[in-house]
Structures are given as C-alpha cells and as structure tokens.
Amino acid sequence: MSEPRAARRGRWTAPDIAGMKRRGELVAVATAYDFPTARLADEAGVEVLLVGDSLGTVVLGYETTLPVTMADMLHHVKAVTRARPSALVVADMPFLSYQASIEDAVRNAGRFVQEGGADAVKLEGGERVAPAVRRIVEIGIPVMGHLGLTPQSLLALGGYKVQGKGEAEAERLVGEARLLEQCGCFAVVLEGIPARLGAAASRELGIPTIGIGAGPGCDGQVLVSHDLLGLTQGRVPRFVRRYADLAGTMRDAFAHYVADVKARRFPSDEESY
Ligand code: KIV
C-alpha cells in the first residue's frame, strides 16, 4: 500500500498542468463530487479533480448525464472546493449550459468560478463549441476540452460507442483537438477512442491529452472515482481498473452494524454516556 504523497505547497494552476507535458510528466485526474473524496484524492497526489457531470449517473441515479443542471453541478463544485485542495478543480459544464449561445457559455463558466470557486471548466465538443471556448478563455477562465465519446451527445451518437474508428473520423478528431488547442484549451480529454488515435492525437498537440478509454499513449489519464474505487454496481467499461472494492467493504460494514444492533452488541458501555 503506497503512502499518501506529502501535500503540495501551493495550488496547481492550469498553466502548471499544461507545462507537465513539456516536462514529460503524466497527469493523474480523478472525478470528485464531495468534500471527503476531494480531500482524500488530493492527499494522494491527484493533480486535477474533475467535478464531472458523471455526477448524474454515479451519484444522483440518472441513466444519462443529460438531466444534470447547473444547480446540481454548482452544489457539488462548492463541496469539492471547500476541501481547499492543492489539485486544480475543473467544473464540467452540463448539457444546455453552453450550447444555446456564447453568452450562456460565458455566464455559466463564470458562475462556476465566481460562485463555485472552480479553477477551470470543461466543455464537450470540437468545432461547434470552439467560439464559446475562445470567449471563455478570453475572459480569463481556463478551459479543458473533451472529444471522442462525448456523453452529452449520446442520443446523436446512438449509444456509448468507441469513436474515431475510421480514417476520416480519426482525422477529424485530430483536427478538432488542434482547433481546441488554438482556442486556448490547457488540456483536452479524449474519451472512448482507439489507443492508436489517442497516441497520434497526443503527438500532434502541445497541450496534455487526458485519456479515458483512449489508451496508454495519452499524456494523462482520468477515471470516475466511483469506478476506480469499486463503488459502481454492475458492469463497468473495459477501460476501468478497480483499485479497491469499496462496495464490498461498505456492504460488509452495514451488514455487521445491522447484526450488532439486532443482537444488542452496539452500543457498548464504552460507546455510551
Ligand atoms: O463527467 C465526467 O466524469 C467526465 C469524465 C469521464 C471525463 O467527463
């Protein structure tokens, strides 16, 4: 079992994260939706905490990320930033918070910074969100891009399918990644694409690529914390590695507690006043 890394003095900034690629350092990103998880992941040395809109599926019980609102996201972004992590906190912009107009995109990105205390925002998409990305960057908010399998486009994609398999699609993805870099993104998430394409896009860009189901050639990796901790019930995607079985640990603990209550083993004299 590895020791928690000593807390970093000072906070990670978006330029620090972008600079990791130049220094040949890989970026470890994990999602966090609450105060204790943010603290623990930060103490362990995660450099970027992503308050993902996966909040909807892993915490709020929705089937997709589409019902997640700004109010939902702000509630959880605030919980994460209250942990005052050294890690950079990235707030994921939920469906309909940036697609209808550039004004919406700027105002909602600003809310994550002003009300939520986030350090950066993430938007899904390439060419169609480029003008919004450019404007958000211009007003001083760092932006992380997100290409490939973008879950907010689930209906249009026809399901959670690996993207960029054909040559034309792969070329388009690399072109869109370059465009996001030109618009000022400090990093870009690549989700659900062939490993070869993840590596090729990473070679093309000066900013770090953060892979999830995009192979080992990316400049960093991101996992949903509930997946990596073994809290997700049922089937998980092939790209997930489980580093713990917290679901099993929690189930056993609850069962033990129930048994102790029923047998009057809890509370003991020492646990009573
Ligand atoms: O919402 C999320 O957690 C994400 C990551 C999986 C990249 O977008």
PDB file of C-alpha atoms and ligand atoms in Angstrom:
ATOM      1  CA  MET A   1       0.000   0.000   0.000  1.00  0.00           C
ATOM      2  CA  SER A   2       1.546   3.320  -1.026  1.00  0.00           C
ATOM      3  CA  GLU A   3       1.839   6.225   1.399  1.00  0.00           C
ATOM      4  CA  PRO A   4      -0.173   9.372   0.683  1.00  0.00           C
ATOM      5  CA  ARG A   5       2.042  11.898  -1.101  1.00  0.00           C
ATOM      6  CA  ALA A   6       3.043  14.877   1.027  1.00  0.00           C
ATOM      7  CA  ALA A   7       0.633  17.740   0.432  1.00  0.00           C
ATOM      8  CA  ARG A   8       1.977  20.012  -2.317  1.00  0.00           C
ATOM      9  CA  ARG A   9       2.871  23.505  -1.224  1.00  0.00           C
ATOM     10  CA  GLY A  10       0.787  25.848  -3.342  1.00  0.00           C
ATOM     11  CA  ARG A  11      -2.018  25.015  -5.691  1.00  0.00           C
ATOM     12  CA  TRP A  12      -1.885  23.543  -9.166  1.00  0.00           C
ATOM     13  CA  THR A  13      -2.776  26.055 -11.861  1.00  0.00           C
ATOM     14  CA  ALA A  14      -3.902  25.425 -15.424  1.00  0.00           C
ATOM     15  CA  PRO A  15      -0.504  26.611 -16.810  1.00  0.00           C
ATOM     16  CA  ASP A  16       1.221  24.172 -14.384  1.00  0.00           C
ATOM     17  CA  ILE A  17      -0.864  21.320 -15.779  1.00  0.00           C
ATOM     18  CA  ALA A  18      -0.200  22.374 -19.384  1.00  0.00           C
ATOM     19  CA  GLY A  19       3.538  22.551 -18.553  1.00  0.00           C
ATOM     20  CA  MET A  20       3.620  18.952 -17.316  1.00  0.00           C
ATOM     21  CA  LYS A  21       3.668  17.757 -20.918  1.00  0.00           C
ATOM     22  CA  ARG A  22       6.797  19.793 -21.681  1.00  0.00           C
ATOM     23  CA  ARG A  23       8.440  18.282 -18.596  1.00  0.00           C
ATOM     24  CA  GLY A  24       7.413  14.763 -19.642  1.00  0.00           C
ATOM     25  CA  GLU A  25       5.210  14.298 -16.536  1.00  0.00           C
ATOM     26  CA  LEU A  26       1.961  12.350 -16.760  1.00  0.00           C
ATOM     27  CA  VAL A  27      -1.201  13.937 -15.351  1.00  0.00           C
ATOM     28  CA  ALA A  28      -3.411  11.994 -12.891  1.00  0.00           C
ATOM     29  CA  VAL A  29      -7.024  13.170 -12.974  1.00  0.00           C
ATOM     30  CA  ALA A  30      -9.929  11.732 -10.956  1.00  0.00           C
ATOM     31  CA  THR A  31     -13.508  12.823 -10.564  1.00  0.00           C
ATOM     32  CA  ALA A  32     -14.752  14.092  -7.199  1.00  0.00           C
ATOM     33  CA  TYR A  33     -18.222  15.196  -6.226  1.00  0.00           C
ATOM     34  CA  ASP A  34     -17.924  15.711  -2.471  1.00  0.00           C
ATOM     35  CA  PHE A  35     -15.712  17.120   0.298  1.00  0.00           C
ATOM     36  CA  PRO A  36     -14.190  13.912   1.757  1.00  0.00           C
ATOM     37  CA  THR A  37     -13.373  12.375  -1.631  1.00  0.00           C
ATOM     38  CA  ALA A  38     -11.759  15.628  -2.763  1.00  0.00           C
ATOM     39  CA  ARG A  39      -9.590  15.664   0.394  1.00  0.00           C
ATOM     40  CA  LEU A  40      -8.508  12.025   0.016  1.00  0.00           C
ATOM     41  CA  ALA A  41      -7.752  12.194  -3.703  1.00  0.00           C
ATOM     42  CA  ASP A  42      -5.841  15.435  -3.163  1.00  0.00           C
ATOM     43  CA  GLU A  43      -3.781  13.945  -0.314  1.00  0.00           C
ATOM     44  CA  ALA A  44      -2.953  11.002  -2.590  1.00  0.00           C
ATOM     45  CA  GLY A  45      -1.455  13.346  -5.201  1.00  0.00           C
ATOM     46  CA  VAL A  46      -4.167  13.612  -7.853  1.00  0.00           C
ATOM     47  CA  GLU A  47      -3.288  16.792  -9.770  1.00  0.00           C
ATOM     48  CA  VAL A  48      -6.725  17.557 -11.240  1.00  0.00           C
ATOM     49  CA  LEU A  49     -10.086  16.981  -9.566  1.00  0.00           C
ATOM     50  CA  LEU A  50     -12.834  16.921 -12.165  1.00  0.00           C
ATOM     51  CA  VAL A  51     -16.335  17.566 -10.873  1.00  0.00           C
ATOM     52  CA  GLY A  52     -17.765  15.667 -13.823  1.00  0.00           C
ATOM     53  CA  ASP A  53     -21.351  15.713 -14.961  1.00  0.00           C
ATOM     54  CA  SER A  54     -20.992  11.937 -14.457  1.00  0.00           C
ATOM     55  CA  LEU A  55     -22.360  13.183 -11.118  1.00  0.00           C
ATOM     56  CA  GLY A  56     -25.748  12.459 -12.711  1.00  0.00           C
ATOM     57  CA  THR A  57     -25.147   8.759 -13.269  1.00  0.00           C
ATOM     58  CA  VAL A  58     -22.820   7.842 -10.408  1.00  0.00           C
ATOM     59  CA  VAL A  59     -24.253   9.937  -7.570  1.00  0.00           C
ATOM     60  CA  LEU A  60     -27.739  11.166  -8.491  1.00  0.00           C
ATOM     61  CA  GLY A  61     -29.051   7.938 -10.016  1.00  0.00           C
ATOM     62  CA  TYR A  62     -29.911   9.231 -13.513  1.00  0.00           C
ATOM     63  CA  GLU A  63     -29.441   6.950 -16.520  1.00  0.00           C
ATOM     64  CA  THR A  64     -27.515   9.556 -18.506  1.00  0.00           C
ATOM     65  CA  THR A  65     -25.782  12.882 -17.865  1.00  0.00           C
ATOM     66  CA  LEU A  66     -28.434  14.822 -19.793  1.00  0.00           C
ATOM     67  CA  PRO A  67     -30.697  15.730 -16.811  1.00  0.00           C
ATOM     68  CA  VAL A  68     -27.823  17.277 -14.824  1.00  0.00           C
ATOM     69  CA  THR A  69     -28.352  21.016 -14.238  1.00  0.00           C
ATOM     70  CA  MET A  70     -26.171  23.993 -13.335  1.00  0.00           C
ATOM     71  CA  ALA A  71     -27.728  23.911  -9.860  1.00  0.00           C
ATOM     72  CA  ASP A  72     -26.721  20.244  -9.400  1.00  0.00           C
ATOM     73  CA  MET A  73     -23.198  20.945 -10.588  1.00  0.00           C
ATOM     74  CA  LEU A  74     -22.707  24.093  -8.520  1.00  0.00           C
ATOM     75  CA  HIS A  75     -23.836  22.280  -5.369  1.00  0.00           C
ATOM     76  CA  HIS A  76     -21.104  19.655  -5.853  1.00  0.00           C
ATOM     77  CA  VAL A  77     -18.406  22.001  -7.183  1.00  0.00           C
ATOM     78  CA  LYS A  78     -18.789  24.010  -3.958  1.00  0.00           C
ATOM     79  CA  ALA A  79     -18.432  20.845  -1.843  1.00  0.00           C
ATOM     80  CA  VAL A  80     -15.197  19.969  -3.654  1.00  0.00           C
ATOM     81  CA  THR A  81     -13.672  23.459  -3.487  1.00  0.00           C
ATOM     82  CA  ARG A  82     -14.486  23.661   0.258  1.00  0.00           C
ATOM     83  CA  ALA A  83     -11.863  20.921   0.667  1.00  0.00           C
ATOM     84  CA  ARG A  84      -9.304  23.571  -0.438  1.00  0.00           C
ATOM     85  CA  PRO A  85      -7.323  21.011  -2.438  1.00  0.00           C
ATOM     86  CA  SER A  86      -3.903  21.638  -3.949  1.00  0.00           C
ATOM     87  CA  ALA A  87      -5.338  19.985  -7.055  1.00  0.00           C
ATOM     88  CA  LEU A  88      -6.818  22.058  -9.852  1.00  0.00           C
ATOM     89  CA  VAL A  89     -10.633  21.874  -9.661  1.00  0.00           C
ATOM     90  CA  VAL A  90     -12.324  21.607 -13.057  1.00  0.00           C
ATOM     91  CA  ALA A  91     -16.108  22.069 -13.239  1.00  0.00           C
ATOM     92  CA  ASP A  92     -17.846  20.181 -16.032  1.00  0.00           C
ATOM     93  CA  MET A  93     -20.362  22.327 -17.898  1.00  0.00           C
ATOM     94  CA  PRO A  94     -23.637  20.375 -18.023  1.00  0.00           C
ATOM     95  CA  PHE A  95     -25.892  19.833 -21.030  1.00  0.00           C
ATOM     96  CA  LEU A  96     -27.593  23.082 -22.197  1.00  0.00           C
ATOM     97  CA  SER A  97     -25.340  25.313 -20.105  1.00  0.00           C
ATOM     98  CA  TYR A  98     -23.144  26.281 -23.101  1.00  0.00           C
ATOM     99  CA  GLN A  99     -24.729  25.018 -26.341  1.00  0.00           C
ATOM    100  CA  ALA A 100     -27.517  27.582 -26.884  1.00  0.00           C
ATOM    101  CA  SER A 101     -25.347  30.712 -27.027  1.00  0.00           C
ATOM    102  CA  ILE A 102     -21.882  32.045 -26.325  1.00  0.00           C
ATOM    103  CA  GLU A 103     -23.449  34.354 -23.719  1.00  0.00           C
ATOM    104  CA  ASP A 104     -24.843  31.343 -21.830  1.00  0.00           C
ATOM    105  CA  ALA A 105     -21.467  29.625 -22.023  1.00  0.00           C
ATOM    106  CA  VAL A 106     -19.578  32.637 -20.671  1.00  0.00           C
ATOM    107  CA  ARG A 107     -22.104  33.366 -17.918  1.00  0.00           C
ATOM    108  CA  ASN A 108     -22.262  29.744 -16.735  1.00  0.00           C
ATOM    109  CA  ALA A 109     -18.485  29.279 -16.863  1.00  0.00           C
ATOM    110  CA  GLY A 110     -18.237  32.474 -14.815  1.00  0.00           C
ATOM    111  CA  ARG A 111     -20.709  31.122 -12.242  1.00  0.00           C
ATOM    112  CA  PHE A 112     -18.517  28.064 -11.686  1.00  0.00           C
ATOM    113  CA  VAL A 113     -15.576  30.342 -10.907  1.00  0.00           C
ATOM    114  CA  GLN A 114     -17.405  33.130  -9.051  1.00  0.00           C
ATOM    115  CA  GLU A 115     -19.927  31.072  -7.047  1.00  0.00           C
ATOM    116  CA  GLY A 116     -18.337  27.613  -7.073  1.00  0.00           C
ATOM    117  CA  GLY A 117     -14.671  28.508  -6.609  1.00  0.00           C
ATOM    118  CA  ALA A 118     -13.612  26.330  -9.583  1.00  0.00           C
ATOM    119  CA  ASP A 119     -10.250  26.874 -11.281  1.00  0.00           C
ATOM    120  CA  ALA A 120     -11.330  25.837 -14.778  1.00  0.00           C
ATOM    121  CA  VAL A 121     -14.274  24.462 -16.765  1.00  0.00           C
ATOM    122  CA  LYS A 122     -14.690  21.600 -19.232  1.00  0.00           C
ATOM    123  CA  LEU A 123     -16.879  21.595 -22.353  1.00  0.00           C
ATOM    124  CA  GLU A 124     -17.683  18.692 -24.663  1.00  0.00           C
ATOM    125  CA  GLY A 125     -17.207  19.053 -28.431  1.00  0.00           C
ATOM    126  CA  GLY A 126     -14.855  20.475 -31.034  1.00  0.00           C
ATOM    127  CA  GLU A 127     -15.703  22.814 -33.891  1.00  0.00           C
ATOM    128  CA  ARG A 128     -19.219  23.597 -32.681  1.00  0.00           C
ATOM    129  CA  VAL A 129     -18.048  24.789 -29.256  1.00  0.00           C
ATOM    130  CA  ALA A 130     -14.830  26.480 -30.445  1.00  0.00           C
ATOM    131  CA  PRO A 131     -16.287  30.043 -30.428  1.00  0.00           C
ATOM    132  CA  ALA A 132     -17.544  29.562 -26.849  1.00  0.00           C
ATOM    133  CA  VAL A 133     -14.203  28.096 -25.748  1.00  0.00           C
ATOM    134  CA  ARG A 134     -12.337  31.035 -27.281  1.00  0.00           C
ATOM    135  CA  ARG A 135     -14.571  33.560 -25.490  1.00  0.00           C
ATOM    136  CA  ILE A 136     -14.361  31.811 -22.094  1.00  0.00           C
ATOM    137  CA  VAL A 137     -10.563  31.692 -22.378  1.00  0.00           C
ATOM    138  CA  GLU A 138     -10.533  35.381 -23.374  1.00  0.00           C
ATOM    139  CA  ILE A 139     -12.280  36.380 -20.161  1.00  0.00           C
ATOM    140  CA  GLY A 140      -9.641  34.534 -18.158  1.00  0.00           C
ATOM    141  CA  ILE A 141     -11.173  31.151 -17.391  1.00  0.00           C
ATOM    142  CA  PRO A 142      -9.032  28.110 -18.258  1.00  0.00           C
ATOM    143  CA  VAL A 143     -10.844  25.531 -20.404  1.00  0.00           C
ATOM    144  CA  MET A 144     -10.359  21.789 -20.719  1.00  0.00           C
ATOM    145  CA  GLY A 145     -11.711  20.312 -23.970  1.00  0.00           C
ATOM    146  CA  HIS A 146     -13.408  16.925 -24.366  1.00  0.00           C
ATOM    147  CA  LEU A 147     -13.527  14.946 -27.647  1.00  0.00           C
ATOM    148  CA  GLY A 148     -14.365  11.438 -28.833  1.00  0.00           C
ATOM    149  CA  LEU A 149     -17.174   9.706 -26.961  1.00  0.00           C
ATOM    150  CA  THR A 150     -18.880  12.778 -25.535  1.00  0.00           C
ATOM    151  CA  PRO A 151     -21.739  11.519 -23.327  1.00  0.00           C
ATOM    152  CA  GLN A 152     -23.862  14.669 -23.734  1.00  0.00           C
ATOM    153  CA  SER A 153     -24.204  13.694 -27.442  1.00  0.00           C
ATOM    154  CA  LEU A 154     -25.337  10.194 -26.507  1.00  0.00           C
ATOM    155  CA  LEU A 155     -28.627  10.479 -28.447  1.00  0.00           C
ATOM    156  CA  ALA A 156     -26.888  11.615 -31.631  1.00  0.00           C
ATOM    157  CA  LEU A 157     -24.091   9.026 -31.287  1.00  0.00           C
ATOM    158  CA  GLY A 158     -26.669   6.248 -30.790  1.00  0.00           C
ATOM    159  CA  GLY A 159     -25.089   4.911 -27.587  1.00  0.00           C
ATOM    160  CA  TYR A 160     -21.785   4.667 -25.756  1.00  0.00           C
ATOM    161  CA  LYS A 161     -19.723   3.573 -28.769  1.00  0.00           C
ATOM    162  CA  VAL A 162     -15.994   3.854 -29.441  1.00  0.00           C
ATOM    163  CA  GLN A 163     -15.429   6.876 -31.725  1.00  0.00           C
ATOM    164  CA  GLY A 164     -12.795   7.716 -34.356  1.00  0.00           C
ATOM    165  CA  LYS A 165     -12.508   4.198 -35.755  1.00  0.00           C
ATOM    166  CA  GLY A 166     -12.477   5.170 -39.448  1.00  0.00           C
ATOM    167  CA  GLU A 167      -9.687   7.173 -41.061  1.00  0.00           C
ATOM    168  CA  ALA A 168     -11.837  10.233 -41.848  1.00  0.00           C
ATOM    169  CA  GLU A 169     -13.304  10.293 -38.348  1.00  0.00           C
ATOM    170  CA  ALA A 170      -9.834   9.966 -36.822  1.00  0.00           C
ATOM    171  CA  GLU A 171      -8.512  12.853 -38.939  1.00  0.00           C
ATOM    172  CA  ARG A 172     -11.478  14.984 -37.926  1.00  0.00           C
ATOM    173  CA  LEU A 173     -10.832  14.288 -34.253  1.00  0.00           C
ATOM    174  CA  VAL A 174      -7.158  15.278 -34.512  1.00  0.00           C
ATOM    175  CA  GLY A 175      -8.178  18.444 -36.397  1.00  0.00           C
ATOM    176  CA  GLU A 176     -10.697  19.343 -33.700  1.00  0.00           C
ATOM    177  CA  ALA A 177      -8.120  18.700 -30.979  1.00  0.00           C
ATOM    178  CA  ARG A 178      -5.733  21.107 -32.756  1.00  0.00           C
ATOM    179  CA  LEU A 179      -8.549  23.663 -33.014  1.00  0.00           C
ATOM    180  CA  LEU A 180      -9.238  23.421 -29.265  1.00  0.00           C
ATOM    181  CA  GLU A 181      -5.544  23.988 -28.589  1.00  0.00           C
ATOM    182  CA  GLN A 182      -5.618  27.056 -30.868  1.00  0.00           C
ATOM    183  CA  CYS A 183      -8.670  28.343 -28.973  1.00  0.00           C
ATOM    184  CA  GLY A 184      -6.607  28.271 -25.772  1.00  0.00           C
ATOM    185  CA  CYS A 185      -7.561  24.995 -24.032  1.00  0.00           C
ATOM    186  CA  PHE A 186      -4.914  23.975 -21.478  1.00  0.00           C
ATOM    187  CA  ALA A 187      -5.707  20.243 -21.857  1.00  0.00           C
ATOM    188  CA  VAL A 188      -8.151  18.018 -23.696  1.00  0.00           C
ATOM    189  CA  VAL A 189      -9.938  14.867 -22.557  1.00  0.00           C
ATOM    190  CA  LEU A 190     -10.033  12.089 -25.166  1.00  0.00           C
ATOM    191  CA  GLU A 191     -12.739   9.560 -24.367  1.00  0.00           C
ATOM    192  CA  GLY A 192     -13.562   6.192 -25.933  1.00  0.00           C
ATOM    193  CA  ILE A 193     -11.253   6.162 -28.968  1.00  0.00           C
ATOM    194  CA  PRO A 194      -8.759   3.589 -30.294  1.00  0.00           C
ATOM    195  CA  ALA A 195      -5.406   3.629 -28.477  1.00  0.00           C
ATOM    196  CA  ARG A 196      -3.576   4.395 -31.732  1.00  0.00           C
ATOM    197  CA  LEU A 197      -5.639   7.523 -32.230  1.00  0.00           C
ATOM    198  CA  GLY A 198      -5.113   8.581 -28.597  1.00  0.00           C
ATOM    199  CA  ALA A 199      -1.352   8.314 -29.140  1.00  0.00           C
ATOM    200  CA  ALA A 200      -1.465  10.076 -32.527  1.00  0.00           C
ATOM    201  CA  ALA A 201      -3.502  12.996 -31.162  1.00  0.00           C
ATOM    202  CA  SER A 202      -1.111  13.258 -28.201  1.00  0.00           C
ATOM    203  CA  ARG A 203       1.870  13.541 -30.560  1.00  0.00           C
ATOM    204  CA  GLU A 204       0.119  16.300 -32.533  1.00  0.00           C
ATOM    205  CA  LEU A 205      -0.705  18.539 -29.579  1.00  0.00           C
ATOM    206  CA  GLY A 206       1.427  20.772 -27.381  1.00  0.00           C
ATOM    207  CA  ILE A 207      -1.137  20.561 -24.553  1.00  0.00           C
ATOM    208  CA  PRO A 208      -1.719  17.398 -22.495  1.00  0.00           C
ATOM    209  CA  THR A 209      -4.293  14.870 -23.635  1.00  0.00           C
ATOM    210  CA  ILE A 210      -6.143  13.215 -20.762  1.00  0.00           C
ATOM    211  CA  GLY A 211      -7.379   9.784 -21.783  1.00  0.00           C
ATOM    212  CA  ILE A 212     -10.325   7.740 -20.610  1.00  0.00           C
ATOM    213  CA  GLY A 213     -10.607   4.626 -22.725  1.00  0.00           C
ATOM    214  CA  ALA A 214      -8.072   6.221 -25.106  1.00  0.00           C
ATOM    215  CA  GLY A 215      -5.049   4.014 -24.426  1.00  0.00           C
ATOM    216  CA  PRO A 216      -1.660   4.453 -22.775  1.00  0.00           C
ATOM    217  CA  GLY A 217      -0.281   6.963 -25.289  1.00  0.00           C
ATOM    218  CA  CYS A 218      -2.108   9.921 -23.735  1.00  0.00           C
ATOM    219  CA  ASP A 219      -0.346  12.491 -21.542  1.00  0.00           C
ATOM    220  CA  GLY A 220      -2.524  11.701 -18.551  1.00  0.00           C
ATOM    221  CA  GLN A 221      -5.492   9.589 -17.529  1.00  0.00           C
ATOM    222  CA  VAL A 222      -8.846  10.253 -15.902  1.00  0.00           C
ATOM    223  CA  LEU A 223     -11.164   7.791 -14.195  1.00  0.00           C
ATOM    224  CA  VAL A 224     -14.514   8.247 -12.499  1.00  0.00           C
ATOM    225  CA  SER A 225     -13.660   7.839  -8.811  1.00  0.00           C
ATOM    226  CA  HIS A 226     -16.626   5.524  -8.132  1.00  0.00           C
ATOM    227  CA  ASP A 227     -15.288   3.190 -10.847  1.00  0.00           C
ATOM    228  CA  LEU A 228     -11.701   3.150  -9.613  1.00  0.00           C
ATOM    229  CA  LEU A 229     -12.801   2.689  -6.002  1.00  0.00           C
ATOM    230  CA  GLY A 230     -15.125  -0.205  -6.863  1.00  0.00           C
ATOM    231  CA  LEU A 231     -18.260   1.629  -5.781  1.00  0.00           C
ATOM    232  CA  THR A 232     -20.016   1.290  -9.138  1.00  0.00           C
ATOM    233  CA  GLN A 233     -22.548  -1.535  -9.116  1.00  0.00           C
ATOM    234  CA  GLY A 234     -22.823  -3.841 -12.132  1.00  0.00           C
ATOM    235  CA  ARG A 235     -20.808  -3.833 -15.357  1.00  0.00           C
ATOM    236  CA  VAL A 236     -18.115  -1.233 -15.837  1.00  0.00           C
ATOM    237  CA  PRO A 237     -16.461  -0.340 -19.154  1.00  0.00           C
ATOM    238  CA  ARG A 238     -13.345  -2.267 -20.207  1.00  0.00           C
ATOM    239  CA  PHE A 239     -11.082   0.756 -19.648  1.00  0.00           C
ATOM    240  CA  VAL A 240     -11.843   0.845 -15.909  1.00  0.00           C
ATOM    241  CA  ARG A 241      -9.285  -0.527 -13.477  1.00  0.00           C
ATOM    242  CA  ARG A 242     -10.673  -1.124  -9.974  1.00  0.00           C
ATOM    243  CA  TYR A 243      -8.148  -0.189  -7.293  1.00  0.00           C
ATOM    244  CA  ALA A 244     -10.425  -1.136  -4.377  1.00  0.00           C
ATOM    245  CA  ASP A 245     -13.699  -2.892  -3.604  1.00  0.00           C
ATOM    246  CA  LEU A 246     -15.391  -0.201  -1.544  1.00  0.00           C
ATOM    247  CA  ALA A 247     -18.840  -1.560  -2.440  1.00  0.00           C
ATOM    248  CA  GLY A 248     -17.919  -4.859  -0.771  1.00  0.00           C
ATOM    249  CA  THR A 249     -16.339  -3.082   2.202  1.00  0.00           C
ATOM    250  CA  MET A 250     -19.426  -0.882   2.675  1.00  0.00           C
ATOM    251  CA  ARG A 251     -21.873  -3.760   2.289  1.00  0.00           C
ATOM    252  CA  ASP A 252     -19.980  -5.798   4.915  1.00  0.00           C
ATOM    253  CA  ALA A 253     -19.796  -2.834   7.287  1.00  0.00           C
ATOM    254  CA  PHE A 254     -23.546  -2.129   7.014  1.00  0.00           C
ATOM    255  CA  ALA A 255     -24.379  -5.833   7.481  1.00  0.00           C
ATOM    256  CA  HIS A 256     -22.094  -6.020  10.533  1.00  0.00           C
ATOM    257  CA  TYR A 257     -23.740  -2.911  12.010  1.00  0.00           C
ATOM    258  CA  VAL A 258     -27.254  -4.301  11.444  1.00  0.00           C
ATOM    259  CA  ALA A 259     -26.283  -7.590  13.106  1.00  0.00           C
ATOM    260  CA  ASP A 260     -24.772  -5.743  16.108  1.00  0.00           C
ATOM    261  CA  VAL A 261     -27.876  -3.579  16.558  1.00  0.00           C
ATOM    262  CA  LYS A 262     -30.211  -6.592  16.420  1.00  0.00           C
ATOM    263  CA  ALA A 263     -28.056  -8.531  18.928  1.00  0.00           C
ATOM    264  CA  ARG A 264     -27.644  -5.511  21.286  1.00  0.00           C
ATOM    265  CA  ARG A 265     -23.872  -5.620  20.730  1.00  0.00           C
ATOM    266  CA  PHE A 266     -23.995  -1.947  19.721  1.00  0.00           C
ATOM    267  CA  PRO A 267     -23.614   0.375  21.524  1.00  0.00           C
ATOM    268  CA  SER A 268     -21.278  -0.991  24.205  1.00  0.00           C
ATOM    269  CA  ASP A 269     -20.750   0.618  27.657  1.00  0.00           C
ATOM    270  CA  GLU A 270     -17.701   2.472  26.252  1.00  0.00           C
ATOM    271  CA  GLU A 271     -19.839   3.898  23.479  1.00  0.00           C
ATOM    272  CA  SER A 272     -22.478   5.140  25.938  1.00  0.00           C
ATOM    273  CA  TYR A 273     -22.643   8.152  28.326  1.00  0.00           C
TER     274      TYR A 273
HETATM  275  O1  KIV B   1     -18.245  13.619 -16.426  1.00  0.00           O
HETATM  276  C1  KIV B   1     -17.142  13.069 -16.307  1.00  0.00           C
HETATM  277  O2  KIV B   1     -16.820  12.458 -15.278  1.00  0.00           O
HETATM  278  C2  KIV B   1     -16.228  13.170 -17.431  1.00  0.00           C
HETATM  279  C3  KIV B   1     -15.012  12.305 -17.406  1.00  0.00           C
HETATM  280  C4  KIV B   1     -15.362  10.892 -17.537  1.00  0.00           C
HETATM  281  C5  KIV B   1     -14.017  12.720 -18.410  1.00  0.00           C
HETATM  282  O3  KIV B   1     -16.462  13.897 -18.334  1.00  0.00           O
END
